[in-house]
Short mmCIF file of C-alpha atoms and ligand atoms in Angstrom, two decimals:
data_model
loop_
_atom_site.label_atom_id
_atom_site.label_comp_id
_atom_site.label_asym_id
_atom_site.label_seq_id
_atom_site.Cartn_x
_atom_site.Cartn_y
_atom_site.Cartn_z
CA MET A 1 8.51 23.60 28.21
CA VAL A 2 10.52 21.98 25.65
CA ARG A 3 8.95 18.86 23.88
CA LYS A 4 11.18 16.20 22.69
CA ASN A 5 10.80 14.65 19.62
CA HIS A 6 12.01 11.12 18.69
CA ARG A 7 12.34 10.29 14.88
CA PHE A 8 14.04 7.71 12.45
CA THR A 9 16.27 8.92 9.53
CA LEU A 10 17.71 7.02 6.90
CA ALA A 11 21.46 6.41 7.64
CA ALA A 12 22.42 3.81 4.72
CA ARG A 13 21.25 2.70 1.43
CA PRO A 14 20.13 -0.84 2.28
CA VAL A 15 21.25 -3.46 0.06
CA GLY A 16 18.67 -6.52 -0.39
CA LEU A 17 16.67 -6.36 2.84
CA PRO A 18 16.69 -3.45 4.91
CA LYS A 19 18.84 -3.91 7.84
CA PRO A 20 18.40 -2.09 11.56
CA THR A 21 21.78 -0.25 10.80
CA ASP A 22 20.25 1.35 7.60
CA PHE A 23 18.38 3.38 9.88
CA ALA A 24 19.26 6.01 13.01
CA PHE A 25 16.84 6.42 15.89
CA GLY A 26 17.46 9.95 17.47
CA GLU A 27 16.07 12.84 19.91
CA GLU A 28 15.62 16.40 19.05
CA ALA A 29 13.91 19.54 20.64
CA LEU A 30 10.70 20.96 19.03
CA PRO A 31 11.17 24.25 17.62
CA GLU A 32 8.20 26.69 18.63
CA LEU A 33 5.58 26.96 16.11
CA GLY A 34 5.60 29.68 13.47
CA ASP A 35 2.62 31.63 11.97
CA GLY A 36 0.46 29.56 10.08
CA GLU A 37 1.95 26.20 11.20
CA LEU A 38 0.63 23.36 13.34
CA LEU A 39 2.04 20.53 15.41
CA ILE A 40 0.74 17.27 15.06
CA LYS A 41 1.30 14.51 17.48
CA VAL A 42 1.78 11.48 15.28
CA GLN A 43 -0.53 8.40 16.07
CA TYR A 44 -0.41 5.46 13.23
CA ILE A 45 2.31 5.55 10.68
CA SER A 46 1.57 3.65 7.48
CA LEU A 47 4.30 0.95 6.55
CA ASP A 48 4.63 0.35 3.07
CA PRO A 49 6.48 -1.64 0.32
CA ALA A 50 7.05 1.64 -1.66
CA MET A 51 9.26 2.79 1.27
CA ARG A 52 11.93 0.53 0.13
CA GLY A 53 11.74 2.06 -3.27
CA TRP A 54 12.37 5.71 -1.57
CA MET A 55 15.69 4.59 0.05
CA ASN A 56 17.28 3.77 -3.28
CA ASP A 57 19.30 6.46 -5.26
CA VAL A 58 17.57 6.17 -8.60
CA LYS A 59 14.94 8.07 -10.64
CA SER A 60 11.18 7.38 -9.67
CA TYR A 61 7.92 9.05 -9.21
CA VAL A 62 9.27 10.84 -5.99
CA ARG A 63 12.55 11.59 -5.27
CA PRO A 64 14.78 9.54 -3.23
CA ILE A 65 15.14 9.83 0.62
CA ALA A 66 18.37 11.61 1.37
CA ILE A 67 21.15 10.06 3.74
CA GLY A 68 20.43 11.38 6.95
CA GLU A 69 16.74 12.62 5.86
CA LEU A 70 13.92 11.83 8.12
CA MET A 71 12.30 8.33 6.66
CA ARG A 72 9.48 9.08 4.52
CA ALA A 73 5.85 7.90 5.47
CA ILE A 74 2.15 8.45 5.60
CA ALA A 75 0.54 8.58 9.07
CA ILE A 76 -2.20 9.98 10.79
CA GLY A 77 -2.09 12.36 13.75
CA SER A 78 -4.44 14.77 15.78
CA VAL A 79 -3.24 18.58 15.92
CA VAL A 80 -2.05 19.66 19.31
CA GLU A 81 -1.10 23.19 18.75
CA SER A 82 -2.18 25.36 16.07
CA LYS A 83 -1.16 28.83 14.30
CA HIS A 84 -2.90 27.63 11.06
CA PRO A 85 -6.13 29.14 10.34
CA ARG A 86 -7.87 25.93 8.89
CA PHE A 87 -6.90 23.26 11.50
CA ALA A 88 -7.86 23.82 14.74
CA VAL A 89 -6.71 21.64 17.91
CA GLY A 90 -8.09 18.31 18.10
CA THR A 91 -8.57 17.85 14.31
CA HIS A 92 -7.43 14.67 12.72
CA VAL A 93 -5.09 14.86 9.82
CA SER A 94 -3.29 12.62 7.29
CA GLY A 95 -0.15 13.50 5.47
CA MET A 96 3.39 12.38 4.77
CA PHE A 97 4.32 13.14 8.66
CA GLY A 98 7.24 10.53 8.69
CA LEU A 99 8.74 7.89 11.06
CA GLN A 100 8.39 10.46 14.14
CA GLU A 101 6.28 11.40 17.21
CA TYR A 102 5.51 15.04 16.12
CA ALA A 103 5.34 16.49 12.71
CA ILE A 104 5.40 20.18 12.15
CA SER A 105 3.14 21.52 8.77
CA ASN A 106 2.19 24.52 7.02
CA GLY A 107 -1.04 22.41 5.99
CA GLU A 108 -0.07 21.92 2.50
CA GLY A 109 -0.86 18.39 1.57
CA LEU A 110 -2.97 17.65 4.65
CA ILE A 111 -6.19 15.89 4.58
CA ALA A 112 -8.33 16.34 7.23
CA VAL A 113 -9.79 12.67 8.59
CA ASP A 114 -12.99 11.96 10.30
CA PRO A 115 -12.48 9.59 12.97
CA LYS A 116 -16.38 8.54 13.07
CA LEU A 117 -15.90 7.11 9.45
CA ALA A 118 -13.70 4.30 10.73
CA PRO A 119 -10.70 3.70 13.19
CA LEU A 120 -8.00 5.41 12.27
CA PRO A 121 -5.85 2.36 10.89
CA VAL A 122 -8.66 1.90 8.44
CA MET A 123 -7.99 5.34 7.32
CA LEU A 124 -4.44 4.13 6.35
CA GLY A 125 -5.48 0.88 4.63
CA THR A 126 -8.96 0.17 3.01
CA LEU A 127 -10.06 3.85 3.23
CA GLY A 128 -6.78 5.15 2.96
CA MET A 129 -3.69 4.95 0.02
CA PRO A 130 -3.72 1.25 -0.52
CA GLY A 131 -7.43 1.19 -0.88
CA LEU A 132 -7.63 3.95 -3.24
CA THR A 133 -4.74 2.32 -5.11
CA ALA A 134 -7.16 -0.77 -5.48
CA TYR A 135 -10.42 1.29 -6.36
CA PHE A 136 -8.77 3.34 -9.11
CA GLY A 137 -6.36 0.67 -10.53
CA LEU A 138 -8.66 -1.86 -10.85
CA LEU A 139 -11.77 0.62 -12.03
CA ASP A 140 -9.86 3.08 -14.17
CA ILE A 141 -7.29 0.73 -15.89
CA GLY A 142 -9.07 -2.77 -15.46
CA LYS A 143 -12.12 -1.54 -16.19
CA PRO A 144 -13.88 -4.83 -15.54
CA VAL A 145 -17.14 -5.91 -16.65
CA ALA A 146 -19.57 -8.19 -15.12
CA GLY A 147 -18.96 -11.72 -15.97
CA ASN A 148 -15.19 -11.29 -16.56
CA THR A 149 -12.59 -13.14 -14.51
CA VAL A 150 -9.97 -10.97 -12.47
CA VAL A 151 -6.99 -12.28 -10.82
CA VAL A 152 -5.14 -10.21 -8.30
CA SER A 153 -1.60 -11.37 -6.63
CA GLY A 154 -0.31 -10.07 -3.38
CA ALA A 155 -4.21 -10.75 -2.88
CA ALA A 156 -4.40 -11.07 1.03
CA GLY A 157 -2.66 -7.56 1.54
CA ALA A 158 -4.07 -4.05 1.98
CA VAL A 159 -4.13 -3.35 -1.75
CA GLY A 160 -5.02 -6.88 -3.11
CA SER A 161 -7.77 -7.36 -0.48
CA VAL A 162 -9.57 -4.56 -1.59
CA VAL A 163 -8.99 -5.18 -5.73
CA GLY A 164 -10.97 -8.33 -5.25
CA GLN A 165 -13.89 -7.45 -2.99
CA ILE A 166 -14.40 -4.19 -5.43
CA ALA A 167 -14.26 -6.87 -8.50
CA LYS A 168 -16.90 -9.04 -6.79
CA ILE A 169 -18.92 -5.85 -5.97
CA HIS A 170 -18.78 -5.28 -9.72
CA GLY A 171 -20.04 -8.53 -10.69
CA CYS A 172 -16.75 -10.44 -11.48
CA ARG A 173 -14.88 -14.00 -10.85
CA VAL A 174 -12.20 -13.30 -8.37
CA VAL A 175 -8.99 -15.42 -8.11
CA GLY A 176 -6.60 -14.34 -5.55
CA ILE A 177 -2.88 -15.25 -5.30
CA ALA A 178 -1.12 -15.15 -1.90
CA GLY A 179 1.33 -17.08 0.47
CA GLY A 180 0.18 -19.65 2.61
CA ALA A 181 -3.08 -21.44 3.53
CA ASP A 182 -4.04 -18.80 6.11
CA LYS A 183 -3.81 -16.07 3.49
CA CYS A 184 -5.97 -18.33 0.85
CA ARG A 185 -8.60 -19.30 3.73
CA TYR A 186 -9.07 -15.56 4.41
CA LEU A 187 -9.59 -15.10 0.73
CA GLY A 188 -12.27 -17.14 0.96
CA GLU A 189 -14.07 -15.44 3.97
CA ILE A 190 -13.96 -12.00 2.01
CA GLY A 191 -15.61 -13.46 -0.88
CA PHE A 192 -13.06 -14.48 -3.40
CA ASP A 193 -14.17 -17.05 -5.63
CA ALA A 194 -10.73 -19.35 -5.68
CA ALA A 195 -7.26 -18.80 -3.99
CA ILE A 196 -4.16 -20.07 -5.36
CA ASP A 197 -1.14 -20.35 -2.70
CA TYR A 198 1.66 -19.38 -4.70
CA LYS A 199 4.03 -21.07 -2.26
CA ALA A 200 2.76 -24.45 -2.67
CA GLY A 201 2.33 -25.39 -6.14
CA ASP A 202 2.48 -24.71 -9.94
CA VAL A 203 0.69 -21.22 -10.32
CA LYS A 204 0.44 -21.66 -13.86
CA ALA A 205 -1.06 -24.87 -13.66
CA ALA A 206 -3.66 -23.12 -10.89
CA LEU A 207 -4.45 -20.09 -13.23
CA ARG A 208 -5.28 -22.85 -15.87
CA GLU A 209 -7.60 -24.91 -13.42
CA HIS A 210 -9.17 -21.51 -11.69
CA CYS A 211 -9.48 -19.20 -14.98
CA PRO A 212 -10.59 -21.71 -17.70
CA LYS A 213 -12.04 -18.70 -19.89
CA GLY A 214 -8.69 -16.87 -19.50
CA ILE A 215 -7.93 -13.82 -17.35
CA ASP A 216 -9.47 -10.47 -18.41
CA VAL A 217 -7.88 -8.36 -15.75
CA TYR A 218 -4.87 -8.80 -13.96
CA PHE A 219 -4.03 -6.94 -11.13
CA ASP A 220 -0.22 -7.22 -10.64
CA ASN A 221 1.18 -6.38 -7.09
CA VAL A 222 4.34 -8.93 -7.23
CA GLY A 223 5.87 -9.19 -10.67
CA GLY A 224 8.51 -11.77 -11.03
CA ASP A 225 7.60 -15.08 -12.01
CA ILE A 226 3.76 -14.73 -10.90
CA LEU A 227 3.38 -11.96 -13.49
CA ASP A 228 5.12 -14.37 -16.15
CA ALA A 229 2.34 -17.26 -15.18
CA ALA A 230 -0.59 -15.08 -15.74
CA LEU A 231 0.59 -13.80 -19.06
CA THR A 232 0.23 -17.45 -20.16
CA GLN A 233 -3.24 -17.51 -19.13
CA LEU A 234 -4.89 -14.00 -20.78
CA ALA A 235 -8.08 -13.95 -22.34
CA PRO A 236 -8.55 -11.69 -25.51
CA ARG A 237 -8.01 -8.06 -24.74
CA ALA A 238 -7.18 -8.68 -21.73
CA ARG A 239 -6.09 -5.86 -19.26
CA ILE A 240 -3.10 -5.94 -16.92
CA ILE A 241 -2.41 -3.25 -14.19
CA ILE A 242 1.25 -2.72 -12.83
CA CYS A 243 0.76 -1.55 -9.58
CA GLY A 244 3.85 -2.93 -7.94
CA ALA A 245 6.72 -5.73 -8.03
CA ILE A 246 7.22 -6.53 -4.46
CA SER A 247 9.01 -9.68 -5.42
CA GLN A 248 11.87 -7.54 -7.08
CA TYR A 249 12.28 -4.69 -4.60
CA ASN A 250 15.33 -6.39 -2.67
CA ASN A 251 16.89 -7.73 -5.47
CA THR A 252 20.67 -7.35 -5.68
CA THR A 253 20.61 -8.49 -9.53
CA PRO A 254 18.60 -6.51 -11.94
CA VAL A 255 14.79 -6.55 -11.87
CA LYS A 256 13.31 -9.78 -13.58
CA GLY A 257 11.29 -8.59 -16.53
CA PRO A 258 8.55 -10.77 -18.14
CA ALA A 259 9.51 -13.37 -20.67
CA ASN A 260 5.74 -14.21 -21.58
CA TYR A 261 5.04 -10.40 -23.06
CA LEU A 262 4.47 -11.41 -26.44
CA SER A 263 0.93 -12.83 -24.96
CA LEU A 264 0.23 -9.11 -25.20
CA LEU A 265 0.35 -9.29 -28.70
CA VAL A 266 -1.30 -12.49 -29.35
CA ASN A 267 -4.16 -11.35 -27.21
CA ARG A 268 -4.36 -7.90 -28.08
CA ALA A 269 -3.93 -7.26 -24.56
CA SER A 270 -2.33 -4.05 -22.60
CA MET A 271 -0.18 -3.75 -19.75
CA THR A 272 -0.31 -0.24 -17.79
CA GLY A 273 1.34 1.07 -15.01
CA MET A 274 -0.40 3.38 -12.17
CA VAL A 275 0.33 5.68 -9.54
CA VAL A 276 -2.33 6.20 -6.92
CA MET A 277 -0.96 9.92 -6.33
CA ASP A 278 -2.38 10.74 -9.87
CA TYR A 279 -5.89 10.49 -8.77
CA THR A 280 -5.72 12.71 -5.85
CA PRO A 281 -8.75 15.12 -6.97
CA ARG A 282 -10.87 12.06 -7.04
CA PHE A 283 -9.86 10.75 -3.93
CA ALA A 284 -12.53 12.08 -1.62
CA ALA A 285 -15.23 10.61 -3.76
CA ALA A 286 -13.81 7.06 -3.98
CA ILE A 287 -13.47 7.07 -0.12
CA ALA A 288 -16.87 8.05 0.25
CA GLU A 289 -18.18 5.12 -2.23
CA MET A 290 -15.90 2.49 -0.32
CA ALA A 291 -17.22 3.80 3.11
CA GLN A 292 -20.80 2.98 1.90
CA TRP A 293 -19.65 -0.24 0.84
CA MET A 294 -17.95 -1.10 4.29
CA ALA A 295 -20.84 0.07 6.16
CA ALA A 296 -23.08 -2.12 3.97
CA GLY A 297 -20.51 -5.14 4.70
CA LYS A 298 -19.39 -5.53 0.94
CA LEU A 299 -15.95 -4.58 1.77
CA ARG A 300 -13.90 -6.05 4.79
CA SER A 301 -10.82 -4.43 6.13
CA ARG A 302 -7.78 -6.17 8.05
CA GLU A 303 -5.33 -4.27 9.93
CA ASP A 304 -1.90 -5.57 11.42
CA ILE A 305 -0.88 -3.01 13.78
CA VAL A 306 2.60 -3.20 15.66
CA ARG A 307 3.00 -1.09 18.61
CA GLY A 308 5.74 1.35 19.11
CA LEU A 309 7.74 3.68 17.08
CA GLU A 310 11.12 2.12 17.83
CA GLN A 311 9.92 -1.33 16.42
CA PHE A 312 9.91 0.63 12.84
CA PRO A 313 12.99 -1.58 11.39
CA GLN A 314 11.93 -5.02 12.44
CA ALA A 315 8.22 -4.29 11.49
CA LEU A 316 9.05 -3.02 7.86
CA LEU A 317 10.32 -6.49 7.41
CA LYS A 318 7.02 -8.01 7.68
CA LEU A 319 6.42 -7.01 4.23
CA PHE A 320 8.96 -8.75 2.62
CA THR A 321 8.59 -11.99 4.43
CA GLY A 322 5.00 -12.25 4.10
CA GLU A 323 4.37 -12.24 7.84
CA ASN A 324 1.77 -9.10 7.81
CA HIS A 325 -2.03 -10.03 7.77
CA GLY A 326 -3.56 -7.15 6.52
CA LYS A 327 -2.59 -3.49 6.24
CA LEU A 328 0.67 -2.97 7.84
CA VAL A 329 0.48 -0.02 10.40
CA LEU A 330 2.88 1.20 12.87
CA GLU A 331 0.91 2.61 16.33
CA VAL A 332 2.88 5.45 17.72
CA ALA A 333 3.02 4.32 21.48
N1 LIG B 1 1.60 2.08 -7.82
C1 LIG B 1 0.77 2.55 -6.77
O1 LIG B 1 0.27 3.98 -6.60
C2 LIG B 1 1.14 1.70 -5.43
C3 LIG B 1 0.40 2.02 -4.11
C4 LIG B 1 0.18 0.97 -3.31
C5 LIG B 1 0.83 0.32 -3.37
N2 LIG B 1 1.25 -0.16 -4.25
C6 LIG B 1 2.30 -1.58 -4.46
O2 LIG B 1 1.11 -2.80 -3.99
C7 LIG B 1 1.55 -3.76 -3.59
C8 LIG B 1 0.95 -4.26 -2.50
O3 LIG B 1 1.13 -3.45 -1.44
P1 LIG B 1 0.30 -3.23 -0.04
O4 LIG B 1 0.72 -2.25 0.67
O5 LIG B 1 -0.94 -3.96 -0.40
O6 LIG B 1 1.44 -4.78 0.28
P2 LIG B 1 0.66 -5.97 1.42
O7 LIG B 1 0.04 -6.99 0.03
O8 LIG B 1 -0.28 -5.66 2.43
O9 LIG B 1 2.31 -6.45 1.89
C9 LIG B 1 3.05 -7.06 1.33
C10 LIG B 1 2.60 -8.67 0.72
O10 LIG B 1 3.23 -8.98 -0.29
C11 LIG B 1 3.98 -10.31 -0.39
N3 LIG B 1 5.32 -10.65 -0.88
C12 LIG B 1 6.27 -10.28 -0.38
N4 LIG B 1 7.49 -10.79 -1.05
C13 LIG B 1 6.72 -11.45 -1.93
C14 LIG B 1 7.44 -12.21 -3.13
N5 LIG B 1 8.75 -12.26 -3.31
N6 LIG B 1 6.71 -12.78 -3.96
C15 LIG B 1 5.09 -12.37 -3.93
N7 LIG B 1 4.51 -11.92 -3.07
C16 LIG B 1 5.12 -11.15 -1.79
C17 LIG B 1 3.72 -10.76 0.79
O11 LIG B 1 2.38 -11.49 0.78
P3 LIG B 1 2.16 -13.13 0.51
O12 LIG B 1 2.35 -13.58 1.96
O13 LIG B 1 0.90 -13.19 0.16
O14 LIG B 1 3.32 -13.55 0.06
C18 LIG B 1 3.27 -9.62 1.76
O15 LIG B 1 2.33 -9.65 2.68
C19 LIG B 1 3.21 -3.51 -3.64
O16 LIG B 1 4.09 -3.92 -4.76
C20 LIG B 1 3.27 -2.07 -3.48
O17 LIG B 1 4.43 -1.43 -4.00
C21 LIG B 1 1.32 0.24 -5.25
#
């Protein structure tokens, strides 16, 4: 039987916010498996802010997606056919499967996923790439010490919510910055000490109020004006983690850099970029530790699931409008 696959390819390089016409939705017949290959039925696809950067034709930590190429995405699925010695039919795996219903793999880069550990969408969020980003960015670069004040932007999102909760586990005072009353209320529910609604007031003044001893660790997910505001309130020897700059990803003008960077000099502070893939050899140990925190009720997870592969272009935009509440995942119906 010829099996059909549906997939999104990149049709044009977006200018500003991605438009539906920047993608093409198509159908293809799946080829027969070769020796050493396996067929994966994709179940959940991770929608990530980084996808916006992958669509630009610029030098980055991964090569750009070519025009006409399958849209790149991390996903989880189950093995439905296998000519591979290590991956049996019925196994759940995660990998860079892209925006499609079926993926054929030779096993390279695949990670076996234990569906008993947590629901599959959680394995793309808190126990997946975003959670690992929070874990290594905060602990390895931020090096929080009990009693430190930790501030995180994009705080209600997939990465930010985990950063704040891990900082609490490590005995820190945690202040989150997020957009809107709902998201700020959620930060209180998951144990943040204070929340700043950047859409409702002056972030600089709010940081002064909530961080009277200064910021020891600032985990930056958004860049732009919020990064600049955080720079004005650093404590001596503060550590800034440059994880992302979502406020700048759809710019049609040059990226806005921090004007207040001399605060790094005055405070003997540091600002360090991180890419989660650098920590791949330590992923399994980190996931095991975070799974224990989840089981103990110390780490909570929230997913925003959109159903239907064809919803991809609209669903992706939720990341940039702030409509997503938690880890944004596309369920392949
Ligand atoms: N370095 C790495 O290895 C790595 C790995 C994963 C993710 N990241 C980065 O981590 C950041 C968070 O990713 P995520 O997956 O956790 O996304 P997310 O927080 O779940 O979703 C994105 C959120 O960004 C906020 N946002 C959008 N536009 C904004 C703007 N102009 N100003 C301020 N906030 C804005 C929105 O929240 P509000 O409603 O609060 O505005 C939105 O909900 C991104 O910058 C991403 O690129 C980096």
